[in-house]
Amino acid sequence: MPLPHPDPSPGTASGARRLARQHPAALTWLFLCSTGGALAALALPAALGHTVDRLVSGGPVPWSGLLLCAALTLAETGFDAAAAVTGTTTSARLTAHLRTRTAARILAAEPRRALALPTGDLTARLTARTADAASAPVTAAGAVAGVLLPLGALVGLLLIDVWTAAALLLGAPLLVLLLRTFTRGTADAGADYQRAQSLIAHRLTEALDGADTIRAARTGAREHRRVLEPLTALADHGRRTWTVYGRAVGRSGLLLPLLMLLVLAVAGLRLGAGAIGVGELVAASRYASLAVGIGSLTGALGSLARSRAAAQSLDPLLTLAPLPHRGLGPVPDAPGHLELRDVGVEQDGRPLLAGVRLTVPGGTSLAVVGRSGSGKSQLAAVAGRLLDPDTGSVLLDGVPLDGMEPARLRREVAYAFARPALLGTTVEDTIAHGPWTAAPDAVREAARAARADGFLALLPYGYATPVADAPLSGGERQRLGLARAFAHPGRLLILDDALSSLDTVTEHHVRRALDARAGRCTRIIVAHRLSSAARADRVAWLEDGRLRATGRHDELWEDPDYRAVFSTDSGGTAGGGPDSGRPGDTAADGGSGTDVTAGGTDVTADGTDTATSGTAPSLAAAETR
């Protein structure tokens, strides 16, 4: 199911009201059931007292009164059951809506801002926090019974006897103080508990992602201690929660019986004075029980406090601004001419790319090479707007990427990654998944182009094999990612280290499939191997976030520094492992602390260099296009 487009002004101050508008009929029915149950409970003492008076008077058996009491009891039970069922189903639907809406916000935002939170913390917010926050409208709609019962009981006591009601009012300030203290303590402890949960989830996710490294380094015991270390704080916050609850129960356990005893004592004195009858005494005792029975109200207040804390933790996600654009579309039937104008990317104050000026003619192939941490994956990310540059601009066929409507842009740019996420139920679903669902014939043609058809034929159910049941190697996963990109052809294809796990023969066949797209698709390949750079039309050589040079591979090969990029003796590669993945990742062993100027050299993919002091011919041509 497609994710909904997020509204432009999210806000969360009225989050509960916004959620309530998703299922107004269900919440209205829940409100009516809660109100009906409360009214039946309030009417029962009056009916019971009247029936007792008629029985005490010695007249005939008041069958009508007995039937009324039975009907009210059944009504109360039925309304409460309907409210419970409605509340459960509505909470589930609201949770699903909030999770979908939050995920839509994350996916529509600029990746560096959307992924600012650690993965484990983000997962906790999308699961447990959304469930807590989504329960607020249901709790509020059902809490009417918790408010109506004590207020209605007080009114009932006033109608029976003013002095009996006054006895109850003596303890009202203490009850209000008790509820206020309970709500505040529960909210604070709940927020701290949720933060500790998020920290554990983050550390656990880190450990699972690095399971092979932990196993190889034999550091499992250390990681176990690191992941579980926040459990001490979690236990403290949990004890605080139960302490607050226990104190509220203890105080109410002392206050409420005393208040009940006071009310009954006053009612008994009024009975002895002849001010009220036996039936009114029975009704008064029942109303007093309803008035001091604040258990449902404290439960609702505690739930609302947890919902508020959870909603506050979702605020940073729900207020993420979507990628800005001006509603532009791609130029029809254009070849995929790509330009990067003075592109710069920073992370934590350190430049990852600086002053990159690059032109890639439509329909050609460009290999991006450089040592680990040189900025190759950042360049690949900004080229297709998986990442917005901090400075400069990127144009596709003369249209700025930040002005193009994201959904239309995604149909023109296909990506393949070193570690692709295999979305979908079956293998065929995985390849067909994209801006549009590829047809079965296109899926099989793409699999053949990616050299994936061979191992897919050996799976138990072929293309219908569930992804979870398919034993895939790293290279096979990469080929499925390539097939997915091939099944959704656009004018720009970007391979971010997507050939690194392929054997030489498979890579040769995949490169032939890429070459077959010459003239109708621009290809950018973050190169891992010498052969990938040699087969490309041009090569862009990155060094410390700057574009050092471009040209044909055989031309650049004359430079010993360029040869050193591919030399295993010098410890460098053309860009494996750490310099791939999601935007913003940098290699731990290849980053540069050198200050990078924003000037740089204006280099086009046809080998022409121009000074930074003048306007580059390629840029002038693009501006007049």
Short mmCIF file of C-alpha atoms in Angstrom, two decimals, residues 223-425:
data_model
loop_
_atom_site.label_atom_id
_atom_site.label_comp_id
_atom_site.label_asym_id
_atom_site.label_seq_id
_atom_site.Cartn_x
_atom_site.Cartn_y
_atom_site.Cartn_z
CA GLU A 223 28.87 -6.47 23.84
CA HIS A 224 26.42 -8.32 26.04
CA ARG A 225 27.40 -6.11 28.97
CA ARG A 226 27.28 -2.96 26.82
CA VAL A 227 23.80 -3.73 25.46
CA LEU A 228 22.38 -4.59 28.87
CA GLU A 229 24.12 -1.82 30.81
CA PRO A 230 21.09 0.56 30.51
CA LEU A 231 18.93 -2.14 32.14
CA THR A 232 19.96 -0.73 35.53
CA ALA A 233 18.50 2.66 34.64
CA LEU A 234 15.50 0.97 33.03
CA ALA A 235 14.86 -0.95 36.24
CA ASP A 236 15.18 2.24 38.29
CA HIS A 237 12.64 4.02 36.09
CA GLY A 238 10.34 1.00 36.24
CA ARG A 239 10.58 0.97 40.03
CA ARG A 240 9.82 4.69 40.05
CA THR A 241 6.69 4.01 38.01
CA TRP A 242 5.53 1.29 40.36
CA THR A 243 6.49 3.42 43.38
CA VAL A 244 4.30 6.24 42.12
CA TYR A 245 1.51 3.77 41.46
CA GLY A 246 2.01 2.06 44.82
CA ARG A 247 1.95 5.32 46.72
CA ALA A 248 -1.24 6.34 44.93
CA VAL A 249 -2.81 2.97 45.75
CA GLY A 250 -1.62 3.14 49.36
CA ARG A 251 -2.88 6.66 49.90
CA SER A 252 -6.18 5.93 48.19
CA GLY A 253 -6.43 2.72 50.21
CA LEU A 254 -6.26 4.81 53.36
CA LEU A 255 -8.21 7.85 52.19
CA LEU A 256 -11.08 6.21 50.35
CA PRO A 257 -12.27 3.83 53.11
CA LEU A 258 -12.12 6.68 55.63
CA LEU A 259 -14.10 8.90 53.26
CA MET A 260 -16.56 6.07 52.61
CA LEU A 261 -16.91 5.50 56.34
CA LEU A 262 -17.56 9.20 56.92
CA VAL A 263 -20.25 9.31 54.24
CA LEU A 264 -21.98 6.19 55.59
CA ALA A 265 -21.77 7.52 59.15
CA VAL A 266 -23.44 10.77 58.18
CA ALA A 267 -26.04 8.87 56.13
CA GLY A 268 -26.72 6.60 59.13
CA LEU A 269 -27.19 9.59 61.40
CA ARG A 270 -29.56 11.14 58.89
CA LEU A 271 -31.46 7.83 58.72
CA GLY A 272 -31.78 7.83 62.52
CA ALA A 273 -33.04 11.39 62.40
CA GLY A 274 -35.70 10.37 59.87
CA ALA A 275 -34.30 12.65 57.16
CA ILE A 276 -33.77 9.75 54.74
CA GLY A 277 -35.22 6.27 54.35
CA VAL A 278 -33.65 2.81 54.15
CA GLY A 279 -33.74 2.80 50.34
CA GLU A 280 -32.07 6.21 50.23
CA LEU A 281 -29.38 4.89 52.58
CA VAL A 282 -28.73 2.00 50.17
CA ALA A 283 -28.58 4.41 47.23
CA ALA A 284 -26.28 6.78 49.16
CA SER A 285 -23.87 3.98 50.00
CA ARG A 286 -23.78 2.96 46.35
CA TYR A 287 -23.22 6.53 45.16
CA ALA A 288 -20.45 6.99 47.71
CA SER A 289 -18.77 3.84 46.38
CA LEU A 290 -18.97 5.19 42.84
CA ALA A 291 -17.66 8.60 43.89
CA VAL A 292 -14.57 7.30 45.67
CA GLY A 293 -13.86 4.50 43.19
CA ILE A 294 -11.24 6.41 41.19
CA GLY A 295 -9.39 3.34 39.91
CA SER A 296 -10.60 3.74 36.33
CA LEU A 297 -9.77 7.43 36.42
CA THR A 298 -6.23 6.88 37.67
CA GLY A 299 -5.73 4.23 34.96
CA ALA A 300 -6.92 6.64 32.29
CA LEU A 301 -4.70 9.42 33.62
CA GLY A 302 -1.67 7.10 33.66
CA SER A 303 -2.37 6.01 30.09
CA LEU A 304 -2.75 9.62 28.94
CA ALA A 305 0.55 10.52 30.63
CA ARG A 306 2.34 7.70 28.78
CA SER A 307 0.65 8.77 25.54
CA ARG A 308 1.82 12.33 26.02
CA ALA A 309 5.42 11.24 26.64
CA ALA A 310 5.30 8.99 23.58
CA ALA A 311 3.82 11.76 21.42
CA GLN A 312 6.64 14.09 22.50
CA SER A 313 9.19 11.48 21.39
CA LEU A 314 7.48 11.34 17.97
CA ASP A 315 7.54 15.13 17.57
CA PRO A 316 11.00 15.22 15.88
CA LEU A 317 9.79 12.70 13.31
CA LEU A 318 6.35 14.16 12.62
CA THR A 319 7.80 17.64 12.20
CA LEU A 320 10.35 16.57 9.60
CA ALA A 321 9.91 18.80 6.57
CA PRO A 322 9.47 16.96 3.26
CA LEU A 323 12.00 17.49 0.52
CA PRO A 324 11.28 20.91 -0.95
CA HIS A 325 10.49 21.13 -4.64
CA ARG A 326 8.79 23.43 -7.10
CA GLY A 327 6.67 20.80 -8.81
CA LEU A 328 8.91 20.64 -11.86
CA GLY A 329 9.04 17.61 -14.08
CA PRO A 330 11.81 16.09 -16.16
CA VAL A 331 12.39 17.25 -19.71
CA PRO A 332 10.59 14.75 -21.97
CA ASP A 333 12.72 12.34 -24.01
CA ALA A 334 16.00 13.86 -22.77
CA PRO A 335 19.18 11.73 -22.63
CA GLY A 336 20.04 12.20 -18.93
CA HIS A 337 22.59 15.02 -19.08
CA LEU A 338 23.87 15.45 -15.50
CA GLU A 339 25.58 18.50 -14.02
CA LEU A 340 27.02 19.11 -10.56
CA ARG A 341 27.70 22.80 -9.92
CA ASP A 342 29.99 23.64 -7.00
CA VAL A 343 28.52 20.80 -4.94
CA GLY A 344 29.55 20.62 -1.31
CA VAL A 345 28.49 18.22 1.46
CA GLU A 346 29.40 18.50 5.13
CA GLN A 347 28.92 16.19 8.08
CA ASP A 348 29.59 17.25 11.67
CA GLY A 349 31.44 20.29 10.37
CA ARG A 350 33.79 18.22 8.19
CA PRO A 351 33.62 18.56 4.39
CA LEU A 352 32.89 15.30 2.57
CA LEU A 353 32.60 16.96 -0.83
CA ALA A 354 33.77 20.47 -1.71
CA GLY A 355 33.50 22.51 -4.90
CA VAL A 356 32.69 19.55 -7.14
CA ARG A 357 31.95 20.70 -10.69
CA LEU A 358 31.17 17.88 -13.04
CA THR A 359 29.31 17.39 -16.30
CA VAL A 360 28.24 13.95 -17.52
CA PRO A 361 26.86 13.94 -21.08
CA GLY A 362 23.59 12.07 -21.53
CA GLY A 363 23.85 8.40 -22.43
CA THR A 364 27.49 8.04 -21.34
CA SER A 365 29.03 6.14 -18.45
CA LEU A 366 31.12 7.65 -15.69
CA ALA A 367 33.21 5.67 -13.22
CA VAL A 368 33.79 7.36 -9.85
CA VAL A 369 37.04 6.25 -8.25
CA GLY A 370 39.05 7.22 -5.19
CA ARG A 371 40.33 5.89 -1.94
CA SER A 372 37.98 4.97 0.90
CA GLY A 373 36.49 8.10 2.40
CA SER A 374 37.13 10.24 -0.66
CA GLY A 375 33.41 11.03 -1.07
CA LYS A 376 32.35 8.60 -3.79
CA SER A 377 29.10 7.51 -2.14
CA GLN A 378 28.27 11.12 -1.27
CA LEU A 379 28.67 12.06 -4.93
CA ALA A 380 26.47 9.11 -5.97
CA ALA A 381 23.86 10.18 -3.40
CA VAL A 382 23.65 13.83 -4.48
CA ALA A 383 23.60 12.82 -8.17
CA GLY A 384 20.15 11.25 -7.73
CA ARG A 385 18.97 13.35 -4.76
CA LEU A 386 19.21 10.75 -2.08
CA LEU A 387 21.11 13.56 -0.39
CA ASP A 388 20.78 17.31 -0.80
CA PRO A 389 24.11 19.14 -1.06
CA ASP A 390 24.84 21.80 1.52
CA THR A 391 26.16 24.06 -1.24
CA GLY A 392 25.79 24.07 -5.00
CA SER A 393 23.17 22.43 -7.17
CA VAL A 394 22.59 19.33 -9.31
CA LEU A 395 20.75 19.43 -12.65
CA LEU A 396 19.33 16.62 -14.76
CA ASP A 397 18.80 17.70 -18.37
CA GLY A 398 18.89 21.29 -17.17
CA VAL A 399 16.23 20.85 -14.46
CA PRO A 400 17.44 21.31 -10.85
CA LEU A 401 16.86 18.16 -8.84
CA ASP A 402 15.66 20.17 -5.84
CA GLY A 403 12.95 21.70 -8.01
CA MET A 404 11.70 18.40 -9.43
CA GLU A 405 8.71 16.68 -7.82
CA PRO A 406 10.23 13.71 -5.87
CA ALA A 407 7.85 11.05 -7.19
CA ARG A 408 8.60 12.05 -10.81
CA LEU A 409 12.33 12.20 -10.11
CA ARG A 410 12.35 8.69 -8.66
CA ARG A 411 10.95 7.36 -11.94
CA GLU A 412 13.93 8.80 -13.78
CA VAL A 413 16.71 7.67 -11.43
CA ALA A 414 17.45 4.04 -10.56
CA TYR A 415 19.89 2.98 -7.84
CA ALA A 416 21.71 -0.23 -6.97
CA PHE A 417 23.73 -0.56 -3.76
CA ALA A 418 26.44 -2.76 -2.31
CA ARG A 419 24.06 -4.09 0.35
CA PRO A 420 20.57 -3.78 -1.14
CA ALA A 421 17.46 -4.09 1.02
CA LEU A 422 15.35 -6.89 -0.44
CA LEU A 423 11.80 -5.63 -0.06
CA GLY A 424 8.81 -7.72 -1.03
CA THR A 425 7.43 -11.13 -0.16
#
